[in-house]
CSV table of C-alpha atoms and ligand atoms in Angstrom, one decimal:
chain,number,residue,atom,x,y,z
A,1371,MET,CA,100.1,6.9,132.5
A,1372,LYS,CA,97.5,5.1,130.4
A,1373,MET,CA,96.6,6.6,127.1
A,1374,ALA,CA,93.0,7.3,128.2
A,1375,ASN,CA,94.2,9.2,131.2
A,1376,LYS,CA,96.6,11.2,129.2
A,1377,LEU,CA,93.9,12.2,126.8
A,1378,ALA,CA,91.7,13.1,129.7
A,1379,VAL,CA,94.4,15.4,131.1
A,1380,ALA,CA,94.9,16.8,127.7
A,1381,ILE,CA,91.3,17.6,127.2
A,1382,ALA,CA,91.0,19.1,130.7
A,1383,LEU,CA,93.9,21.4,129.9
A,1384,LEU,CA,92.5,22.4,126.6
A,1385,ALA,CA,89.3,23.3,128.3
A,1386,LEU,CA,91.3,25.3,130.9
A,1387,LEU,CA,93.4,27.2,128.4
A,1388,GLY,CA,90.5,28.0,126.1
A,1389,PRO,CA,89.7,27.5,122.4
A,1390,VAL,CA,92.8,29.3,121.0
A,1391,SER,CA,95.1,26.4,121.8
A,1392,CYS,CA,92.8,24.0,119.9
A,1393,GLN,CA,92.3,26.3,116.9
A,1394,GLY,CA,96.0,26.9,116.7
A,1395,LEU,CA,97.3,23.4,117.3
A,1396,PHE,CA,98.3,22.6,113.8
A,1397,THR,CA,100.1,25.8,113.1
A,1398,ILE,CA,101.2,26.9,116.5
A,1399,CYS,CA,103.4,25.2,119.0
A,1400,PHE,CA,102.1,25.6,122.5
A,1401,ASN,CA,103.8,22.5,123.8
A,1402,GLY,CA,105.3,24.0,126.9
A,1403,TRP,CA,101.7,24.8,127.9
A,1404,LEU,CA,100.0,21.6,126.9
A,1405,ARG,CA,100.7,18.3,128.5
A,1406,LEU,CA,99.7,16.0,125.7
A,1407,PRO,CA,100.5,12.6,124.4
A,1408,ALA,CA,102.5,14.4,121.8
A,1409,ILE,CA,103.5,11.8,119.3
A,1410,SER,CA,100.3,9.7,119.3
A,1411,LEU,CA,98.2,12.7,118.5
A,1412,GLY,CA,100.7,14.0,116.0
A,1413,PHE,CA,100.5,17.7,116.6
A,1414,VAL,CA,102.5,18.7,119.6
A,1415,ALA,CA,105.9,17.5,118.7
A,1416,CYS,CA,107.1,20.5,116.9
A,1417,PRO,CA,108.9,19.9,113.6
A,1418,ARG,CA,112.7,20.5,113.5
A,1419,GLY,CA,113.5,24.1,113.1
A,1420,SER,CA,110.2,25.3,114.4
A,1421,SER,CA,110.1,27.9,117.1
A,1422,THR,CA,110.3,25.4,120.0
A,1423,ASP,CA,113.0,23.1,118.7
A,1424,PRO,CA,116.0,24.0,120.9
A,1425,SER,CA,118.6,22.3,118.7
A,1426,THR,CA,118.2,24.9,116.1
A,1427,SER,CA,117.9,28.0,118.3
A,1428,PRO,CA,120.1,30.9,117.3
A,1429,SER,CA,122.0,32.9,119.9
A,1430,PRO,CA,121.3,36.4,118.8
A,1431,ALA,CA,122.7,39.7,120.2
A,1432,PRO,CA,121.5,40.8,123.6
A,1433,PRO,CA,118.4,43.0,123.7
A,1434,SER,CA,119.0,46.3,121.9
A,1435,GLY,CA,117.3,48.8,124.2
A,1436,LEU,CA,116.6,50.7,121.0
A,1437,GLY,CA,115.5,54.2,121.7
A,1438,LEU,CA,115.7,53.8,125.5
A,1439,SER,CA,117.6,56.2,127.9
A,1440,TYR,CA,117.7,56.7,131.7
A,1441,GLY,CA,115.6,59.6,133.0
A,1442,TYR,CA,113.9,59.8,129.6
A,1443,TYR,CA,110.9,61.8,131.0
A,1444,ASN,CA,113.2,64.2,132.9
A,1445,ASN,CA,114.6,65.8,129.8
A,1446,SER,CA,113.2,69.3,129.7
A,1447,SER,CA,114.2,69.8,126.0
A,1448,SER,CA,112.3,66.7,124.8
A,1449,ASP,CA,108.6,66.5,123.8
A,1450,SER,CA,108.2,63.7,126.3
A,1451,TYR,CA,109.1,65.9,129.3
A,1452,CYS,CA,107.1,64.6,132.3
A,1453,PRO,CA,109.2,64.7,135.4
A,1454,GLN,CA,106.3,63.4,137.6
A,1455,ALA,CA,105.9,60.2,135.5
A,1456,GLU,CA,107.9,57.8,137.5
A,1457,SER,CA,106.7,59.0,140.9
A,1458,LEU,CA,103.1,58.8,139.8
A,1459,VAL,CA,103.5,55.2,138.7
A,1460,LYS,CA,105.3,54.4,142.0
A,1461,GLU,CA,102.4,55.8,144.0
A,1462,ALA,CA,99.9,53.8,142.0
A,1463,VAL,CA,101.9,50.6,142.5
A,1464,ALA,CA,102.4,51.2,146.2
A,1465,ALA,CA,98.7,51.8,146.6
A,1466,ALA,CA,97.7,48.7,144.7
A,1467,ILE,CA,100.1,46.5,146.7
A,1468,ALA,CA,98.9,48.0,149.9
A,1469,LYS,CA,95.3,47.1,148.9
A,1470,ASP,CA,96.2,43.6,147.6
A,1471,GLU,CA,99.5,42.0,148.3
A,1472,ARG,CA,99.2,39.8,145.2
A,1473,ALA,CA,99.4,42.8,142.9
A,1474,GLY,CA,103.2,42.9,142.9
A,1475,ALA,CA,103.4,39.5,141.3
A,1476,TRP,CA,100.8,40.4,138.7
A,1477,LEU,CA,102.8,43.4,137.6
A,1478,ILE,CA,106.1,41.6,137.4
A,1479,ARG,CA,104.6,38.7,135.3
A,1480,LEU,CA,102.7,41.2,133.1
A,1481,PHE,CA,106.0,42.9,132.2
A,1482,PHE,CA,107.7,39.5,131.4
A,1483,HIS,CA,104.8,38.5,129.2
A,1484,ASP,CA,104.8,41.9,127.4
A,1485,CYS,CA,108.5,41.9,126.7
A,1486,PHE,CA,108.7,38.3,125.5
A,1487,VAL,CA,106.1,38.9,122.7
A,1488,ARG,CA,106.9,41.7,120.2
A,1489,GLY,CA,109.2,43.3,122.7
A,1490,CYS,CA,108.2,45.6,125.5
A,1491,ASP,CA,105.5,47.5,123.6
A,1492,ALA,CA,102.5,47.0,125.9
A,1493,SER,CA,101.0,44.6,123.2
A,1494,VAL,CA,99.9,42.4,126.2
A,1495,LEU,CA,97.5,45.1,127.4
A,1496,LEU,CA,95.4,45.4,124.2
A,1497,THR,CA,92.0,43.9,124.2
A,1498,THR,CA,90.6,42.3,121.1
A,1499,THR,CA,87.5,44.5,121.1
A,1500,GLU,CA,89.6,47.7,121.3
A,1501,SER,CA,92.3,47.1,118.8
A,1502,GLY,CA,90.9,45.6,115.7
A,1503,ASN,CA,93.1,42.5,116.1
A,1504,THR,CA,91.4,39.1,115.8
A,1505,ASP,CA,92.6,37.7,119.1
A,1506,THR,CA,95.1,39.7,121.2
A,1507,GLU,CA,97.8,38.3,123.4
A,1508,ARG,CA,95.4,38.4,126.3
A,1509,GLU,CA,93.5,35.5,124.7
A,1510,GLY,CA,96.7,33.3,124.3
A,1511,PRO,CA,96.9,30.1,126.4
A,1512,PRO,CA,99.7,31.5,128.6
A,1513,ASN,CA,97.7,34.6,129.4
A,1514,LYS,CA,94.0,33.9,129.3
A,1515,ASN,CA,92.3,33.7,132.8
A,1516,SER,CA,95.8,34.1,134.1
A,1517,LEU,CA,97.3,37.5,133.7
A,1518,ARG,CA,96.1,40.1,136.1
A,1519,GLY,CA,97.0,43.7,137.2
A,1520,PHE,CA,95.6,45.5,134.1
A,1521,GLU,CA,93.6,47.8,136.4
A,1522,VAL,CA,96.8,48.9,138.2
A,1523,ILE,CA,98.3,49.9,134.9
A,1524,ASP,CA,95.1,51.7,133.9
A,1525,THR,CA,95.1,53.6,137.2
A,1526,ALA,CA,98.7,54.6,136.8
A,1527,LYS,CA,98.2,55.7,133.2
A,1528,ALA,CA,95.2,57.8,134.2
A,1529,LYS,CA,97.2,59.6,136.8
A,1530,VAL,CA,100.1,60.2,134.4
A,1531,GLU,CA,97.7,61.4,131.6
A,1532,ALA,CA,96.1,63.9,133.9
A,1533,GLN,CA,99.5,65.5,134.4
A,1534,CYS,CA,101.2,65.0,131.0
A,1535,GLU,CA,98.7,64.1,128.3
A,1536,GLY,CA,100.0,61.9,125.6
A,1537,LYS,CA,103.6,61.8,126.7
A,1538,VAL,CA,104.2,58.6,128.6
A,1539,SER,CA,103.8,55.2,126.8
A,1540,CYS,CA,102.0,52.3,128.4
A,1541,ALA,CA,105.0,50.1,127.8
A,1542,ASP,CA,107.1,52.5,129.9
A,1543,ILE,CA,104.5,52.6,132.6
A,1544,LEU,CA,104.5,48.8,132.7
A,1545,ALA,CA,108.3,48.7,133.0
A,1546,PHE,CA,108.3,51.3,135.8
A,1547,ALA,CA,105.5,49.4,137.6
A,1548,ALA,CA,107.4,46.1,137.5
A,1549,ARG,CA,110.5,47.9,138.8
A,1550,ASP,CA,108.5,49.5,141.6
A,1551,ALA,CA,106.8,46.2,142.5
A,1552,ALA,CA,110.1,44.4,142.7
A,1553,TYR,CA,111.5,47.2,145.0
A,1554,ILE,CA,108.6,46.9,147.4
A,1555,LEU,CA,108.4,43.1,147.4
A,1556,SER,CA,112.1,42.8,147.9
A,1557,ASN,CA,112.0,45.2,150.9
A,1558,ARG,CA,114.1,47.6,148.9
A,1559,GLY,CA,116.7,45.0,148.1
A,1560,ILE,CA,116.1,45.0,144.3
A,1561,ASN,CA,116.1,48.3,142.4
A,1562,ILE,CA,116.0,47.6,138.6
A,1563,PRO,CA,117.6,50.3,136.5
A,1564,THR,CA,114.8,51.2,134.1
A,1565,PRO,CA,115.6,53.2,131.0
A,1566,ALA,CA,112.5,54.5,129.1
A,1567,GLY,CA,111.4,55.7,125.8
A,1568,ARG,CA,109.4,52.6,124.7
A,1569,ARG,CA,106.6,53.0,122.2
A,1570,ASP,CA,103.2,51.2,122.3
A,1571,GLY,CA,102.6,48.7,119.5
A,1572,ARG,CA,99.4,48.5,117.5
A,1573,VAL,CA,99.6,44.7,116.9
A,1574,SER,CA,98.8,42.0,119.4
A,1575,LEU,CA,98.3,38.4,118.4
A,1576,ALA,CA,97.3,35.5,120.6
A,1577,SER,CA,99.2,33.1,118.3
A,1578,GLU,CA,102.5,34.8,119.2
A,1579,THR,CA,102.2,33.9,122.9
A,1580,ASP,CA,103.6,30.5,121.9
A,1581,GLN,CA,106.9,32.2,122.3
A,1582,LEU,CA,106.4,32.2,126.1
A,1583,PRO,CA,107.9,29.2,127.8
A,1584,GLY,CA,105.4,26.9,129.6
A,1585,PRO,CA,105.3,24.9,132.8
A,1586,PHE,CA,105.8,21.7,130.9
A,1587,SER,CA,108.9,23.0,129.1
A,1588,THR,CA,112.1,21.0,129.3
A,1589,PHE,CA,115.4,22.6,130.2
A,1590,PRO,CA,116.6,22.9,126.5
A,1591,GLN,CA,113.2,24.4,125.6
A,1592,LEU,CA,113.5,27.0,128.4
A,1593,VAL,CA,117.0,27.9,127.4
A,1594,ALA,CA,116.0,28.2,123.7
A,1595,SER,CA,113.0,30.4,124.4
A,1596,PHE,CA,115.2,32.9,126.3
A,1597,LEU,CA,118.0,32.7,123.7
A,1598,ARG,CA,115.6,33.6,121.1
A,1599,LYS,CA,115.0,36.9,122.9
A,1600,GLY,CA,118.7,37.6,123.4
A,1601,LEU,CA,118.7,36.4,127.0
A,1602,THR,CA,121.3,33.9,128.2
A,1603,SER,CA,120.7,30.6,129.9
A,1604,ASP,CA,122.0,32.2,133.2
A,1605,GLU,CA,119.5,35.0,132.8
A,1606,MET,CA,116.7,32.4,132.4
A,1607,VAL,CA,117.8,30.8,135.6
A,1608,THR,CA,118.0,34.3,137.3
A,1609,LEU,CA,114.6,35.5,136.1
A,1610,SER,CA,112.9,32.2,137.1
A,1611,GLY,CA,113.6,33.4,140.7
A,1612,ALA,CA,110.4,35.4,140.2
A,1613,HIS,CA,108.6,32.2,141.1
A,1614,THR,CA,109.3,33.1,144.7
A,1615,ILE,CA,106.1,35.2,144.5
A,1616,GLY,CA,102.6,34.8,143.3
A,1617,ASN,CA,100.6,31.6,142.7
A,1618,ALA,CA,99.7,29.1,140.1
A,1619,ARG,CA,96.9,26.9,139.0
A,1620,CYS,CA,96.8,23.2,139.9
A,1621,ALA,CA,96.4,22.1,136.3
A,1622,PHE,CA,100.0,23.0,135.7
A,1623,PHE,CA,101.5,20.8,138.4
A,1624,SER,CA,99.0,18.3,139.8
A,1625,HIS,CA,100.5,15.5,137.7
A,1626,ARG,CA,103.8,15.7,139.6
A,1627,PHE,CA,103.0,15.5,143.3
A,1628,SER,CA,105.0,12.3,143.4
A,1629,SER,CA,108.1,14.2,142.1
A,1630,MET,CA,107.9,16.8,144.9
A,1631,ASP,CA,109.1,16.7,148.4
A,1632,ARG,CA,106.6,14.5,150.2
A,1633,ASP,CA,105.6,17.0,153.0
A,1634,PHE,CA,105.4,19.9,150.6
A,1635,ALA,CA,103.2,17.9,148.2
A,1636,ALA,CA,101.0,16.7,151.1
A,1637,LYS,CA,100.2,20.3,152.1
A,1638,ILE,CA,99.0,21.4,148.7
A,1639,LYS,CA,95.3,21.5,148.3
A,1640,CYS,CA,94.0,21.2,144.8
A,1641,ASN,CA,90.3,21.1,144.8
A,1642,THR,CA,90.0,21.7,141.1
A,1643,ASN,CA,92.4,22.3,138.3
A,1644,GLU,CA,91.7,26.0,138.7
A,1645,THR,CA,92.7,26.2,142.4
A,1646,ARG,CA,95.6,28.5,142.9
A,1647,VAL,CA,98.6,27.6,145.1
A,1648,ASP,CA,101.3,29.9,146.4
A,1649,GLN,CA,104.6,29.3,144.5
A,1650,ASP,CA,106.7,29.9,147.6
A,1651,TYR,CA,105.1,28.1,150.5
A,1652,GLN,CA,107.1,30.1,153.1
A,1653,THR,CA,107.1,33.8,152.0
A,1654,PRO,CA,104.7,34.0,149.0
A,1655,TYR,CA,104.9,37.8,148.8
A,1656,ALA,CA,108.7,38.3,149.3
A,1657,LEU,CA,110.9,38.7,146.3
A,1658,ASP,CA,113.8,36.8,147.7
A,1659,ASN,CA,116.2,33.9,146.8
A,1660,LYS,CA,114.0,31.3,148.5
A,1661,TYR,CA,113.0,30.0,145.0
A,1662,TYR,CA,116.4,28.5,144.6
A,1663,GLN,CA,116.3,26.8,148.0
A,1664,ASN,CA,112.9,25.5,147.0
A,1665,VAL,CA,114.2,24.1,143.7
A,1666,LEU,CA,117.0,22.2,145.5
A,1667,ALA,CA,114.5,20.9,148.1
A,1668,LYS,CA,112.0,19.8,145.4
A,1669,LYS,CA,109.5,22.2,146.8
A,1670,VAL,CA,108.6,23.9,143.5
A,1671,LEU,CA,105.4,23.4,141.4
A,1672,PHE,CA,106.3,23.1,137.8
A,1673,ASP,CA,108.3,20.7,135.7
A,1674,SER,CA,110.0,23.8,134.4
A,1675,ASP,CA,111.1,24.8,137.9
A,1676,ASP,CA,112.4,21.3,138.7
A,1677,ALA,CA,114.3,21.3,135.4
A,1678,LEU,CA,116.7,23.9,136.9
A,1679,LYS,CA,117.9,21.8,139.8
A,1680,THR,CA,121.2,20.6,138.3
A,1681,VAL,CA,122.3,24.1,137.2
A,1682,PRO,CA,125.3,25.2,139.3
A,1683,GLU,CA,124.0,28.8,139.5
A,1684,VAL,CA,120.9,27.5,141.4
A,1685,LYS,CA,123.1,26.6,144.3
A,1686,GLN,CA,124.9,29.9,144.3
A,1687,ASN,CA,121.7,31.8,144.2
A,1688,ALA,CA,120.3,29.7,147.0
A,1689,TYR,CA,123.2,30.4,149.3
A,1690,ASP,CA,123.9,34.1,148.5
A,1691,PRO,CA,120.9,36.4,148.3
A,1692,LYS,CA,123.0,39.4,147.3
A,1693,ILE,CA,124.5,37.7,144.2
A,1694,TRP,CA,121.0,36.7,143.0
A,1695,GLU,CA,119.5,40.2,143.7
A,1696,THR,CA,122.3,41.9,141.6
A,1697,LYS,CA,121.9,39.4,138.8
A,1698,PHE,CA,118.1,39.8,138.9
A,1699,GLU,CA,118.4,43.6,138.6
A,1700,LYS,CA,120.6,43.2,135.5
A,1701,ALA,CA,118.5,40.5,133.9
A,1702,MET,CA,115.3,42.4,134.4
A,1703,GLU,CA,116.9,45.5,132.9
A,1704,ASN,CA,117.8,43.4,129.9
A,1705,LEU,CA,114.4,41.9,129.7
A,1706,GLY,CA,113.1,45.5,129.5
A,1707,LYS,CA,115.5,46.2,126.6
A,1708,ILE,CA,113.8,43.8,124.2
A,1709,ILE,CA,112.5,46.1,121.5
A,1710,ASP,CA,110.9,44.8,118.3
A,1711,VAL,CA,112.0,47.2,115.5
A,1712,GLU,CA,108.9,46.8,113.4
A,1713,SER,CA,106.5,47.3,116.3
A,1714,ARG,CA,108.4,50.3,117.4
A,1715,ALA,CA,108.4,51.9,114.0
A,1716,LYS,CA,104.7,51.6,113.7
A,1717,GLY,CA,104.2,52.4,117.4
A,1718,GLU,CA,102.5,55.3,119.2
A,1719,THR,CA,101.9,56.6,122.7
A,1720,ARG,CA,98.5,55.1,123.6
A,1721,LYS,CA,95.9,57.2,125.3
A,1722,ILE,CA,94.3,54.2,126.9
A,1723,CYS,CA,96.4,51.2,127.6
A,1724,SER,CA,93.9,48.6,126.5
A,1725,ARG,CA,93.1,50.3,123.2
A,1726,VAL,CA,95.0,51.4,120.1
A,1727,ASN,CA,94.6,55.2,119.4
A,1728,GLY,CA,91.8,56.1,117.1
A,1729,TYR,CA,89.9,52.9,117.6
B,1306,LIG,C1,111.2,30.3,132.8
B,1306,LIG,C2,110.1,30.0,132.3
B,1306,LIG,C3,108.8,30.3,132.9
B,1306,LIG,C4,107.7,29.5,132.9
B,1306,LIG,C5,107.6,28.2,132.3
B,1306,LIG,C6,106.6,30.2,133.7
B,1306,LIG,C7,105.4,29.7,133.9
B,1306,LIG,C8,104.4,30.2,134.8
B,1306,LIG,C9,103.1,29.6,135.0
B,1306,LIG,C10,102.6,28.4,134.3
B,1306,LIG,C11,102.6,30.4,136.0
B,1306,LIG,C12,101.2,30.1,136.6
B,1306,LIG,C13,100.1,30.8,135.8
B,1306,LIG,C14,98.7,30.4,136.2
B,1306,LIG,O1,98.5,29.3,136.8
B,1306,LIG,O2,97.7,31.1,135.8
B,1306,LIG,C15,103.5,31.4,136.3
B,1306,LIG,C16,103.3,32.3,137.3
B,1306,LIG,C17,104.1,33.4,137.6
B,1306,LIG,N1,105.3,33.7,136.9
B,1306,LIG,FE1,106.2,32.5,135.6
B,1306,LIG,N2,107.1,31.3,134.2
B,1306,LIG,C18,108.4,31.5,133.7
B,1306,LIG,C19,109.2,32.6,133.9
B,1306,LIG,C20,108.8,33.7,134.6
B,1306,LIG,C21,109.6,35.0,134.7
B,1306,LIG,C22,110.9,35.2,133.9
B,1306,LIG,C23,108.9,35.8,135.5
B,1306,LIG,C24,109.2,37.2,135.8
B,1306,LIG,C25,110.4,37.8,135.8
B,1306,LIG,C26,107.8,35.1,136.0
B,1306,LIG,C27,106.9,35.5,136.9
B,1306,LIG,C28,105.8,34.9,137.4
B,1306,LIG,C29,104.9,35.3,138.4
B,1306,LIG,C30,105.2,36.6,139.3
B,1306,LIG,C31,103.9,34.4,138.6
B,1306,LIG,C32,102.7,34.5,139.5
B,1306,LIG,C33,101.6,35.3,138.9
B,1306,LIG,C34,100.4,35.6,139.8
B,1306,LIG,O3,100.5,35.3,141.0
B,1306,LIG,O4,99.4,36.0,139.2
B,1306,LIG,N3,107.8,33.8,135.4
B,1306,LIG,N4,104.6,31.3,135.6
B,1307,LIG,C1,113.8,63.2,137.6
B,1307,LIG,O1,113.8,64.4,138.1
B,1307,LIG,C2,113.3,64.5,139.4
B,1307,LIG,C3,113.2,65.9,139.9
B,1307,LIG,O2,114.4,66.5,139.6
B,1307,LIG,C4,114.1,63.6,140.3
B,1307,LIG,O3,113.5,63.6,141.6
B,1307,LIG,C5,114.1,62.2,139.8
B,1307,LIG,O4,114.9,61.4,140.6
B,1307,LIG,C6,114.5,62.1,138.4
B,1307,LIG,N1,114.2,60.8,137.9
B,1307,LIG,C7,115.1,60.2,137.1
B,1307,LIG,C8,114.6,58.8,136.7
B,1307,LIG,O5,116.1,60.6,136.7
B,1308,LIG,C1,116.9,65.5,125.5
B,1308,LIG,O1,116.1,65.7,124.4
B,1308,LIG,C2,116.7,66.3,123.3
B,1308,LIG,C3,115.5,66.6,122.3
B,1308,LIG,O2,114.8,65.4,122.0
B,1308,LIG,C4,117.8,65.4,122.8
B,1308,LIG,O3,118.4,66.0,121.6
B,1308,LIG,C5,118.8,65.2,123.9
B,1308,LIG,O4,119.8,64.3,123.4
B,1308,LIG,C6,118.1,64.7,125.1
B,1308,LIG,N1,119.1,64.7,126.2
B,1308,LIG,C7,119.3,63.6,127.0
B,1308,LIG,C8,120.3,63.8,128.1
B,1308,LIG,O5,118.8,62.5,126.8
B,1309,LIG,C1,92.5,18.5,141.1
B,1309,LIG,C2,91.7,18.1,139.9
B,1309,LIG,O1,90.5,18.3,139.9
B,1309,LIG,N1,92.4,17.6,139.0
B,1309,LIG,C3,91.7,17.1,137.8
B,1309,LIG,C4,92.2,17.9,136.6
B,1309,LIG,O2,91.7,17.3,135.4
B,1309,LIG,C5,92.0,15.9,135.2
B,1309,LIG,C6,91.4,15.4,133.9
B,1309,LIG,O3,90.0,15.6,133.9
B,1309,LIG,C7,91.4,15.1,136.4
B,1309,LIG,O4,91.8,13.7,136.2
B,1309,LIG,C8,92.0,15.6,137.6
B,1309,LIG,O5,91.4,15.0,138.7
């Protein structure tokens, strides 16, 4: 592509992602989210040892699950006793999906984006105006104008508060909601074991969303971003199967139609960079193993999806739905065990999920 065109694409993406990416460009590495002429502009190629340099990524211990236990709200001798908690969330999620099928995908992605930044502490739910933070995670390039499903969590939280005031954290409600959404969308094939006991954090920073992998990430970058959270390369491949549901904006893939299956690409209608396209063209609301078949058939949207095509597990997942479902349950459970020690220590049980207490 000519330099001028690259710049045009870059500028269009910056406009799409919002001002945070510009403001943070010199200090923050959003390169999986920006398709830029990196070297020539001098700010996207991250320096060695920076958070997106895969060659220096550590392989830390698996997620700790610190403070979590199964049936946490069923323990009648604990202060957090609220035996209705999980069923109330389940009802709210079922109602939301019955009303709008897209809600399942929203909740599963919301949970991923929560756990990847400061652990599963509901930091992704805080708004800037209700938390005293400068710019919360919701304003970060991966989340802004993209994350949805906040109202579903608010509804579930209100129902739970009405029964057990101040007992159930927003972070746990989000984890239960993702579990319930996965169960419904998989036609009861996927039931994620979900220990609870998470606390809600008081800090949320847009800049930290650069820890989330982006659609332009390379395979080593994808692996590194998951390793940094204690998740393995295979878990990265397994969790990417969530791209069998939901949709994505054209800005993230309209540069690569020529790398896709010809018929698949021909059917995609991108009127603007904001147009949303289903990720799985066949069963966009079914949480199944079609994603892996799509990867092999070059019928996926992102560079980051296409980057998985040579991984042996992709073939296995494509052929055997049961193997993938079991691995997905385990990997999602692990994702939910990412706990940031500092965030937890300073945490609380929020009254309202978008707001820190006392604000
Ligand atoms: C492996 C690296 C990943 C990358 C690079 C990535 C990137 C993206 C991008 C760019 C979108 C479209 C956002 C938009 O256009 O507004 C998206 C959508 C989505 N992602 Fe991922 N994602 C990754 C992993 C995951 C994981 C681990 C999950 C969940 C377990 C997940 C679940 C989803 C879902 C459900 C959607 C659709 C959301 C909706 O319909 O609103 N993704 N992802
Ligand atoms: C909690 O207890 C209720 C009522 O005994 C039961 O139906 C439910 O399955 C339990 N939930 C968990 C997560 O243990
Ligand atoms: C129940 O809660 C009590 C009080 O917090 C705690 O000591 C006990 O270990 C808990 N039991 C289980 C099974 O988690
Ligand atoms: C589909 C669409 O409108 N794509 C546009 C995205 O932005 C770039 C840069 O302005 C345009 O060249 C594309 O046509």
